[in-house]
PDB file of C-alpha atoms in Angstrom:
ATOM      1  CA  UNK A 226       1.488  -9.258  -6.984  1.00 85.00           C
ATOM      2  CA  UNK A 227      -1.492 -10.130  -4.789  1.00 89.00           C
ATOM      3  CA  UNK A 228      -1.255  -9.103  -1.138  1.00 93.00           C
ATOM      4  CA  UNK A 229      -3.185 -10.476   1.815  1.00 94.00           C
ATOM      5  CA  UNK A 230      -3.212  -9.867   5.543  1.00 96.00           C
ATOM      6  CA  UNK A 231      -4.622 -12.627   7.732  1.00 94.00           C
ATOM      7  CA  UNK A 232      -5.483 -11.462  11.237  1.00 95.00           C
ATOM      8  CA  UNK A 233      -5.869 -14.184  13.877  1.00 92.00           C
ATOM      9  CA  UNK A 234      -7.384 -12.987  17.148  1.00 89.00           C
ATOM     10  CA  UNK A 235      -9.665 -14.082  20.003  1.00 82.00           C
ATOM     11  CA  UNK A 236     -10.778 -10.802  21.428  1.00 72.00           C
ATOM     12  CA  UNK A 237     -11.888  -7.226  20.958  1.00 75.00           C
ATOM     13  CA  UNK A 238      -9.364  -4.496  20.252  1.00 83.00           C
ATOM     14  CA  UNK A 239      -8.897  -2.046  23.113  1.00 82.00           C
ATOM     15  CA  UNK A 240      -5.934   0.191  22.250  1.00 83.00           C
ATOM     16  CA  UNK A 241      -5.445   2.852  19.580  1.00 87.00           C
ATOM     17  CA  UNK A 242      -6.942   3.317  16.138  1.00 91.00           C
ATOM     18  CA  UNK A 243     -10.056   1.370  15.169  1.00 93.00           C
ATOM     19  CA  UNK A 244      -9.107  -1.878  13.373  1.00 94.00           C
ATOM     20  CA  UNK A 245     -11.976  -1.222  10.951  1.00 95.00           C
ATOM     21  CA  UNK A 246     -10.308   2.038   9.886  1.00 96.00           C
ATOM     22  CA  UNK A 247      -6.958   0.237   9.695  1.00 96.00           C
ATOM     23  CA  UNK A 248      -8.508  -2.473   7.490  1.00 97.00           C
ATOM     24  CA  UNK A 249      -9.906   0.161   5.129  1.00 97.00           C
ATOM     25  CA  UNK A 250      -6.454   1.726   4.974  1.00 96.00           C
ATOM     26  CA  UNK A 251      -4.928  -1.662   4.111  1.00 97.00           C
ATOM     27  CA  UNK A 252      -7.505  -2.273   1.373  1.00 96.00           C
ATOM     28  CA  UNK A 253      -6.799   1.147  -0.137  1.00 96.00           C
ATOM     29  CA  UNK A 254      -3.163  -0.007  -0.410  1.00 95.00           C
ATOM     30  CA  UNK A 255      -4.187  -3.135  -2.319  1.00 93.00           C
ATOM     31  CA  UNK A 256      -4.053  -5.498   0.678  1.00 95.00           C
ATOM     32  CA  UNK A 257      -7.016  -7.796   1.276  1.00 94.00           C
ATOM     33  CA  UNK A 258      -7.703  -8.333   4.988  1.00 95.00           C
ATOM     34  CA  UNK A 259      -9.085 -11.662   6.247  1.00 94.00           C
ATOM     35  CA  UNK A 260      -9.945 -12.228   9.916  1.00 94.00           C
ATOM     36  CA  UNK A 261     -10.099 -15.472  11.886  1.00 92.00           C
ATOM     37  CA  UNK A 262     -11.651 -15.365  15.351  1.00 88.00           C
ATOM     38  CA  UNK A 263     -10.293 -18.233  17.453  1.00 84.00           C
ATOM     39  CA  UNK A 264     -12.786 -19.039  20.183  1.00 72.00           C
ATOM     40  CA  UNK A 265     -13.925 -21.592  22.709  1.00 63.00           C
ATOM     41  CA  UNK A 266     -17.559 -22.053  23.675  1.00 59.00           C
ATOM     42  CA  UNK A 267     -18.993 -18.966  25.350  1.00 60.00           C
ATOM     43  CA  UNK A 268     -15.817 -16.923  25.048  1.00 53.00           C
ATOM     44  CA  UNK A 269     -16.615 -14.563  22.198  1.00 57.00           C
ATOM     45  CA  UNK A 270     -19.153 -11.805  22.781  1.00 63.00           C
ATOM     46  CA  UNK A 271     -21.482 -10.176  20.336  1.00 73.00           C
ATOM     47  CA  UNK A 272     -19.290  -7.080  20.097  1.00 76.00           C
ATOM     48  CA  UNK A 273     -16.192  -9.083  19.192  1.00 78.00           C
ATOM     49  CA  UNK A 274     -17.998 -11.061  16.501  1.00 82.00           C
ATOM     50  CA  UNK A 275     -19.383  -7.861  15.017  1.00 86.00           C
ATOM     51  CA  UNK A 276     -15.955  -6.224  15.025  1.00 89.00           C
ATOM     52  CA  UNK A 277     -14.396  -9.205  13.231  1.00 90.00           C
ATOM     53  CA  UNK A 278     -17.031  -9.036  10.495  1.00 92.00           C
ATOM     54  CA  UNK A 279     -16.595  -5.268  10.138  1.00 94.00           C
ATOM     55  CA  UNK A 280     -12.802  -5.551   9.863  1.00 95.00           C
ATOM     56  CA  UNK A 281     -13.050  -8.120   7.067  1.00 94.00           C
ATOM     57  CA  UNK A 282     -15.733  -6.132   5.243  1.00 95.00           C
ATOM     58  CA  UNK A 283     -13.653  -2.935   5.361  1.00 96.00           C
ATOM     59  CA  UNK A 284     -10.611  -4.914   4.216  1.00 95.00           C
ATOM     60  CA  UNK A 285     -12.347  -6.542   1.247  1.00 93.00           C
ATOM     61  CA  UNK A 286     -11.872 -10.011   2.710  1.00 92.00           C
ATOM     62  CA  UNK A 287     -13.637 -12.748   4.649  1.00 92.00           C
ATOM     63  CA  UNK A 288     -14.165 -13.493   8.326  1.00 92.00           C
ATOM     64  CA  UNK A 289     -14.612 -16.779  10.150  1.00 90.00           C
ATOM     65  CA  UNK A 290     -15.055 -17.684  13.822  1.00 87.00           C
ATOM     66  CA  UNK A 291     -13.526 -21.098  14.531  1.00 87.00           C
ATOM     67  CA  UNK A 292     -12.317 -23.411  17.295  1.00 83.00           C
ATOM     68  CA  UNK A 293      -8.591 -24.009  17.770  1.00 83.00           C
ATOM     69  CA  UNK A 294      -8.734 -27.360  15.976  1.00 82.00           C
ATOM     70  CA  UNK A 295     -10.052 -25.685  12.821  1.00 86.00           C
ATOM     71  CA  UNK A 296      -7.451 -22.908  12.494  1.00 88.00           C
ATOM     72  CA  UNK A 297      -5.161 -24.599   9.959  1.00 85.00           C
ATOM     73  CA  UNK A 298      -7.944 -25.618   7.580  1.00 86.00           C
ATOM     74  CA  UNK A 299      -9.588 -22.201   7.858  1.00 90.00           C
ATOM     75  CA  UNK A 300      -6.399 -20.246   7.102  1.00 89.00           C
ATOM     76  CA  UNK A 301      -5.747 -22.293   3.974  1.00 86.00           C
ATOM     77  CA  UNK A 302      -9.381 -22.164   2.828  1.00 88.00           C
ATOM     78  CA  UNK A 303      -9.625 -18.394   3.263  1.00 87.00           C
ATOM     79  CA  UNK A 304      -6.354 -17.856   1.427  1.00 88.00           C
ATOM     80  CA  UNK A 305      -7.474 -19.902  -1.574  1.00 86.00           C
ATOM     81  CA  UNK A 306     -10.919 -18.322  -1.716  1.00 87.00           C
ATOM     82  CA  UNK A 307      -9.742 -14.736  -1.409  1.00 87.00           C
ATOM     83  CA  UNK A 308      -7.009 -15.218  -4.004  1.00 88.00           C
ATOM     84  CA  UNK A 309      -9.636 -16.509  -6.418  1.00 83.00           C
ATOM     85  CA  UNK A 310     -11.984 -13.683  -5.454  1.00 81.00           C
ATOM     86  CA  UNK A 311      -9.294 -11.044  -6.039  1.00 83.00           C
ATOM     87  CA  UNK A 312      -8.615 -12.425  -9.510  1.00 83.00           C
ATOM     88  CA  UNK A 313     -12.337 -12.701 -10.214  1.00 76.00           C
ATOM     89  CA  UNK A 314     -12.761  -9.010  -9.391  1.00 75.00           C
ATOM     90  CA  UNK A 315     -10.002  -8.099 -11.862  1.00 75.00           C
ATOM     91  CA  UNK A 316     -11.559 -10.307 -14.551  1.00 71.00           C
ATOM     92  CA  UNK A 317     -14.996  -8.787 -13.925  1.00 70.00           C
ATOM     93  CA  UNK A 318     -13.570  -5.305 -14.332  1.00 71.00           C
ATOM     94  CA  UNK A 319     -12.029  -6.300 -17.654  1.00 69.00           C
ATOM     95  CA  UNK A 320     -15.354  -7.771 -18.773  1.00 67.00           C
ATOM     96  CA  UNK A 321     -17.131  -4.567 -17.818  1.00 66.00           C
ATOM     97  CA  UNK A 322     -14.701  -2.461 -19.838  1.00 68.00           C
ATOM     98  CA  UNK A 323     -14.780  -4.758 -22.882  1.00 65.00           C
ATOM     99  CA  UNK A 324     -18.376  -5.989 -22.938  1.00 63.00           C
ATOM    100  CA  UNK A 325     -20.324  -3.509 -20.812  1.00 62.00           C
ATOM    101  CA  UNK A 326     -21.140  -5.962 -18.017  1.00 57.00           C
ATOM    102  CA  UNK A 327     -19.135  -7.581 -15.247  1.00 54.00           C
ATOM    103  CA  UNK A 328     -20.730 -11.006 -14.819  1.00 62.00           C
ATOM    104  CA  UNK A 329     -19.380 -14.269 -16.175  1.00 65.00           C
ATOM    105  CA  UNK A 330     -22.955 -15.585 -16.104  1.00 67.00           C
ATOM    106  CA  UNK A 331     -23.810 -13.310 -19.042  1.00 68.00           C
ATOM    107  CA  UNK A 332     -21.248 -15.037 -21.259  1.00 72.00           C
ATOM    108  CA  UNK A 333     -22.090 -17.909 -23.604  1.00 76.00           C
ATOM    109  CA  UNK A 334     -21.332 -21.312 -22.011  1.00 78.00           C
ATOM    110  CA  UNK A 335     -18.136 -21.913 -24.031  1.00 76.00           C
ATOM    111  CA  UNK A 336     -16.753 -18.460 -23.235  1.00 76.00           C
ATOM    112  CA  UNK A 337     -17.764 -18.791 -19.585  1.00 72.00           C
ATOM    113  CA  UNK A 338     -15.808 -22.036 -19.314  1.00 79.00           C
ATOM    114  CA  UNK A 339     -12.719 -20.372 -20.792  1.00 79.00           C
ATOM    115  CA  UNK A 340     -12.894 -17.477 -18.329  1.00 75.00           C
ATOM    116  CA  UNK A 341     -13.351 -19.806 -15.345  1.00 76.00           C
ATOM    117  CA  UNK A 342     -10.323 -21.785 -16.488  1.00 80.00           C
ATOM    118  CA  UNK A 343      -8.247 -18.613 -16.725  1.00 79.00           C
ATOM    119  CA  UNK A 344      -9.314 -17.559 -13.219  1.00 76.00           C
ATOM    120  CA  UNK A 345      -8.353 -20.975 -11.817  1.00 80.00           C
ATOM    121  CA  UNK A 346      -4.969 -20.871 -13.566  1.00 84.00           C
ATOM    122  CA  UNK A 347      -4.211 -17.349 -12.337  1.00 83.00           C
ATOM    123  CA  UNK A 348      -5.154 -18.283  -8.775  1.00 81.00           C
ATOM    124  CA  UNK A 349      -2.509 -20.991  -8.894  1.00 85.00           C
ATOM    125  CA  UNK A 350       0.237 -19.085 -10.717  1.00 89.00           C
ATOM    126  CA  UNK A 351      -0.040 -15.411  -9.682  1.00 88.00           C
ATOM    127  CA  UNK A 352       2.605 -14.106  -7.229  1.00 90.00           C
ATOM    128  CA  UNK A 353       1.277 -13.878  -3.670  1.00 92.00           C
ATOM    129  CA  UNK A 354       2.460 -12.235  -0.448  1.00 92.00           C
ATOM    130  CA  UNK A 355       0.796 -12.919   2.898  1.00 93.00           C
ATOM    131  CA  UNK A 356       1.328 -11.334   6.304  1.00 94.00           C
ATOM    132  CA  UNK A 357      -0.054 -13.380   9.182  1.00 92.00           C
ATOM    133  CA  UNK A 358      -0.801 -10.954  12.007  1.00 94.00           C
ATOM    134  CA  UNK A 359      -1.337 -12.833  15.258  1.00 91.00           C
ATOM    135  CA  UNK A 360      -2.936 -11.629  18.467  1.00 90.00           C
ATOM    136  CA  UNK A 361      -0.552 -12.595  21.288  1.00 87.00           C
ATOM    137  CA  UNK A 362      -2.496 -11.015  24.135  1.00 84.00           C
ATOM    138  CA  UNK A 363      -2.792 -13.009  27.363  1.00 80.00           C
ATOM    139  CA  UNK A 364      -6.002 -14.830  26.456  1.00 78.00           C
ATOM    140  CA  UNK A 365      -4.386 -16.316  23.335  1.00 83.00           C
ATOM    141  CA  UNK A 366      -1.735 -18.229  25.274  1.00 81.00           C
ATOM    142  CA  UNK A 367      -3.565 -21.615  25.253  1.00 83.00           C
ATOM    143  CA  UNK A 368      -4.123 -21.292  21.508  1.00 84.00           C
ATOM    144  CA  UNK A 369      -0.691 -20.325  20.197  1.00 84.00           C
ATOM    145  CA  UNK A 370       0.456 -23.897  19.574  1.00 83.00           C
ATOM    146  CA  UNK A 371      -2.508 -24.420  17.246  1.00 86.00           C
ATOM    147  CA  UNK A 372      -1.770 -21.081  15.567  1.00 87.00           C
ATOM    148  CA  UNK A 373       1.882 -22.047  15.073  1.00 84.00           C
ATOM    149  CA  UNK A 374       0.849 -25.318  13.455  1.00 84.00           C
ATOM    150  CA  UNK A 375      -1.553 -23.416  11.217  1.00 87.00           C
ATOM    151  CA  UNK A 376       1.252 -21.115  10.069  1.00 86.00           C
ATOM    152  CA  UNK A 377       3.413 -24.087   9.114  1.00 83.00           C
ATOM    153  CA  UNK A 378       0.526 -25.755   7.274  1.00 85.00           C
ATOM    154  CA  UNK A 379      -0.186 -22.550   5.362  1.00 87.00           C
ATOM    155  CA  UNK A 380       3.475 -22.179   4.435  1.00 85.00           C
ATOM    156  CA  UNK A 381       3.520 -25.746   3.109  1.00 83.00           C
ATOM    157  CA  UNK A 382       0.422 -25.107   1.022  1.00 85.00           C
ATOM    158  CA  UNK A 383       2.003 -21.943  -0.387  1.00 86.00           C
ATOM    159  CA  UNK A 384       5.092 -23.907  -1.367  1.00 84.00           C
ATOM    160  CA  UNK A 385       2.855 -26.236  -3.372  1.00 84.00           C
ATOM    161  CA  UNK A 386       1.567 -23.365  -5.531  1.00 86.00           C
ATOM    162  CA  UNK A 387       3.044 -22.873  -8.989  1.00 88.00           C
ATOM    163  CA  UNK A 388       3.343 -19.130  -8.522  1.00 89.00           C
ATOM    164  CA  UNK A 389       5.860 -17.361  -6.294  1.00 90.00           C
ATOM    165  CA  UNK A 390       4.597 -17.139  -2.707  1.00 90.00           C
ATOM    166  CA  UNK A 391       6.050 -15.413   0.336  1.00 90.00           C
ATOM    167  CA  UNK A 392       4.888 -15.319   3.926  1.00 90.00           C
ATOM    168  CA  UNK A 393       5.807 -13.180   6.931  1.00 91.00           C
ATOM    169  CA  UNK A 394       4.581 -13.669  10.501  1.00 91.00           C
ATOM    170  CA  UNK A 395       4.053 -10.806  12.955  1.00 92.00           C
ATOM    171  CA  UNK A 396       2.503 -10.776  16.421  1.00 90.00           C
ATOM    172  CA  UNK A 397       1.098  -8.108  18.688  1.00 90.00           C
ATOM    173  CA  UNK A 398       1.555  -6.604  21.204  1.00 86.00           C
ATOM    174  CA  UNK A 399       5.329  -6.455  21.067  1.00 80.00           C
ATOM    175  CA  UNK A 400       7.920  -5.536  23.676  1.00 75.00           C
ATOM    176  CA  UNK A 401       9.646  -2.274  24.618  1.00 69.00           C
ATOM    177  CA  UNK A 402       6.702  -0.149  23.554  1.00 68.00           C
ATOM    178  CA  UNK A 403       6.323  -1.704  20.084  1.00 75.00           C
ATOM    179  CA  UNK A 404       2.833  -2.716  19.003  1.00 78.00           C
ATOM    180  CA  UNK A 405       4.197  -5.388  16.641  1.00 87.00           C
ATOM    181  CA  UNK A 406       7.154  -7.754  16.475  1.00 88.00           C
ATOM    182  CA  UNK A 407       8.348  -9.781  13.486  1.00 89.00           C
ATOM    183  CA  UNK A 408       8.501 -13.516  14.191  1.00 87.00           C
ATOM    184  CA  UNK A 409       9.404 -14.552  10.639  1.00 87.00           C
ATOM    185  CA  UNK A 410      10.467 -12.037   7.943  1.00 90.00           C
ATOM    186  CA  UNK A 411       9.497 -12.518   4.302  1.00 91.00           C
ATOM    187  CA  UNK A 412      10.361 -16.021   3.186  1.00 88.00           C
ATOM    188  CA  UNK A 413       9.339 -18.571   0.574  1.00 84.00           C
ATOM    189  CA  UNK A 414      11.085 -21.335   2.548  1.00 82.00           C
ATOM    190  CA  UNK A 415       8.890 -22.984   5.182  1.00 70.00           C
ATOM    191  CA  UNK A 416      11.976 -24.475   6.843  1.00 67.00           C
ATOM    192  CA  UNK A 417      13.027 -20.974   7.889  1.00 71.00           C
ATOM    193  CA  UNK A 418       9.942 -20.447  10.011  1.00 72.00           C
ATOM    194  CA  UNK A 419      11.067 -22.709  12.862  1.00 61.00           C
ATOM    195  CA  UNK A 420       9.670 -22.184  16.354  1.00 64.00           C
ATOM    196  CA  UNK A 421       7.780 -18.953  15.942  1.00 72.00           C
ATOM    197  CA  UNK A 422       6.656 -18.159  19.450  1.00 69.00           C
ATOM    198  CA  UNK A 423       9.409 -19.564  21.630  1.00 65.00           C
ATOM    199  CA  UNK A 424       9.351 -17.892  25.069  1.00 59.00           C
ATOM    200  CA  UNK A 425       6.777 -15.370  23.879  1.00 68.00           C
ATOM    201  CA  UNK A 426       5.886 -12.816  26.558  1.00 68.00           C
ATOM    202  CA  UNK A 427       2.088 -12.740  26.540  1.00 68.00           C
ATOM    203  CA  UNK A 428       0.430  -9.445  27.421  1.00 66.00           C
ATOM    204  CA  UNK A 429      -3.086  -8.274  28.168  1.00 68.00           C
ATOM    205  CA  UNK A 430      -3.676  -5.308  25.827  1.00 78.00           C
ATOM    206  CA  UNK A 431      -4.959  -5.821  22.272  1.00 84.00           C
ATOM    207  CA  UNK A 432      -3.742  -3.019  19.939  1.00 88.00           C
ATOM    208  CA  UNK A 433      -5.270  -4.582  16.829  1.00 92.00           C
ATOM    209  CA  UNK A 434      -5.667  -1.368  14.807  1.00 93.00           C
ATOM    210  CA  UNK A 435      -2.132  -0.068  15.372  1.00 93.00           C
ATOM    211  CA  UNK A 436      -0.756  -3.543  14.636  1.00 93.00           C
ATOM    212  CA  UNK A 437      -2.623  -3.649  11.321  1.00 95.00           C
ATOM    213  CA  UNK A 438      -1.225  -0.262  10.300  1.00 95.00           C
ATOM    214  CA  UNK A 439       2.263  -1.508  11.044  1.00 94.00           C
ATOM    215  CA  UNK A 440       1.603  -4.639   8.988  1.00 95.00           C
ATOM    216  CA  UNK A 441       0.615  -2.415   6.055  1.00 95.00           C
ATOM    217  CA  UNK A 442       3.908  -0.575   6.436  1.00 94.00           C
ATOM    218  CA  UNK A 443       5.707  -3.927   6.574  1.00 94.00           C
ATOM    219  CA  UNK A 444       4.343  -4.823   3.149  1.00 94.00           C
ATOM    220  CA  UNK A 445       5.917  -1.687   1.717  1.00 89.00           C
ATOM    221  CA  UNK A 446       9.152  -1.397   3.675  1.00 88.00           C
ATOM    222  CA  UNK A 447       9.932  -4.770   5.244  1.00 80.00           C
ATOM    223  CA  UNK A 448       9.711  -3.420   8.773  1.00 74.00           C
ATOM    224  CA  UNK A 449       6.995  -2.140  11.125  1.00 71.00           C
ATOM    225  CA  UNK A 450       6.811   1.420  12.366  1.00 63.00           C
ATOM    226  CA  UNK A 451       5.488   3.156  15.431  1.00 51.00           C
ATOM    227  CA  UNK A 452       1.926   4.420  15.226  1.00 46.00           C
ATOM    228  CA  UNK A 453       1.562   8.087  14.369  1.00 46.00           C
ATOM    229  CA  UNK A 454       0.300  10.372  17.090  1.00 41.00           C
ATOM    230  CA  UNK A 455      -0.835  13.064  14.664  1.00 42.00           C
ATOM    231  CA  UNK A 456      -2.988  13.186  11.545  1.00 42.00           C
ATOM    232  CA  UNK A 457      -6.376  11.864  10.578  1.00 42.00           C
ATOM    233  CA  UNK A 458      -5.892   8.170  11.304  1.00 45.00           C
ATOM    234  CA  UNK A 459      -4.864   8.781  14.905  1.00 40.00           C
ATOM    235  CA  UNK A 460      -8.222  10.443  15.564  1.00 38.00           C
ATOM    236  CA  UNK A 461     -10.066   7.107  15.387  1.00 38.00           C
ATOM    237  CA  UNK A 462      -9.756   5.660  18.871  1.00 39.00           C
ATOM    238  CA  UNK A 463     -11.621   2.648  20.218  1.00 40.00           C
TER     239      UNK A 463
END
């Protein structure tokens, strides 16, 4: 089962654990973290762009900074590419163990073609779980309709895969002291997603790191949890 977290945000985190540390934690649990920065001209500062790149790097994934009109295409593109990359890494490791090197380019042309075909087939047929983690801080309000459309488009593309695919949608910050709320629990049925952000109460804070930790917990247990106030992870504050 391949696992991915796709973080969609337009600003810098400002509450709790560093999202870079949270991304590394997710990757250690076998979850690839991709980050999409949704911006308008002049809105995203150098610090935010750097943080987005660092989160994706720590999470073994990719980062992109896009306009609202490009969200849907970007989500689908990143999902396809990182699925293929995850499988490629596994194939490379097998090659290293069997042949002493981990590059398809070292194979004879006929063998290389066979391996590429296997990678393509696995990318289409391997089971996949995706959590979309969406920044719902105040500045994202004008962009949520585009995000909602992107979620539906991604769900439709997942339905078209041969392999089993599930998606869950979470947003942050939540209400009543929760960093995260579940908008759509695990489902393989796009029709169940519905109106994701109906009457969403937008807030100003951006607890990206704590939200990512809760998303990791959601992968394992099907529900978020409240951020720990003790232990090593809680020591990393932004």
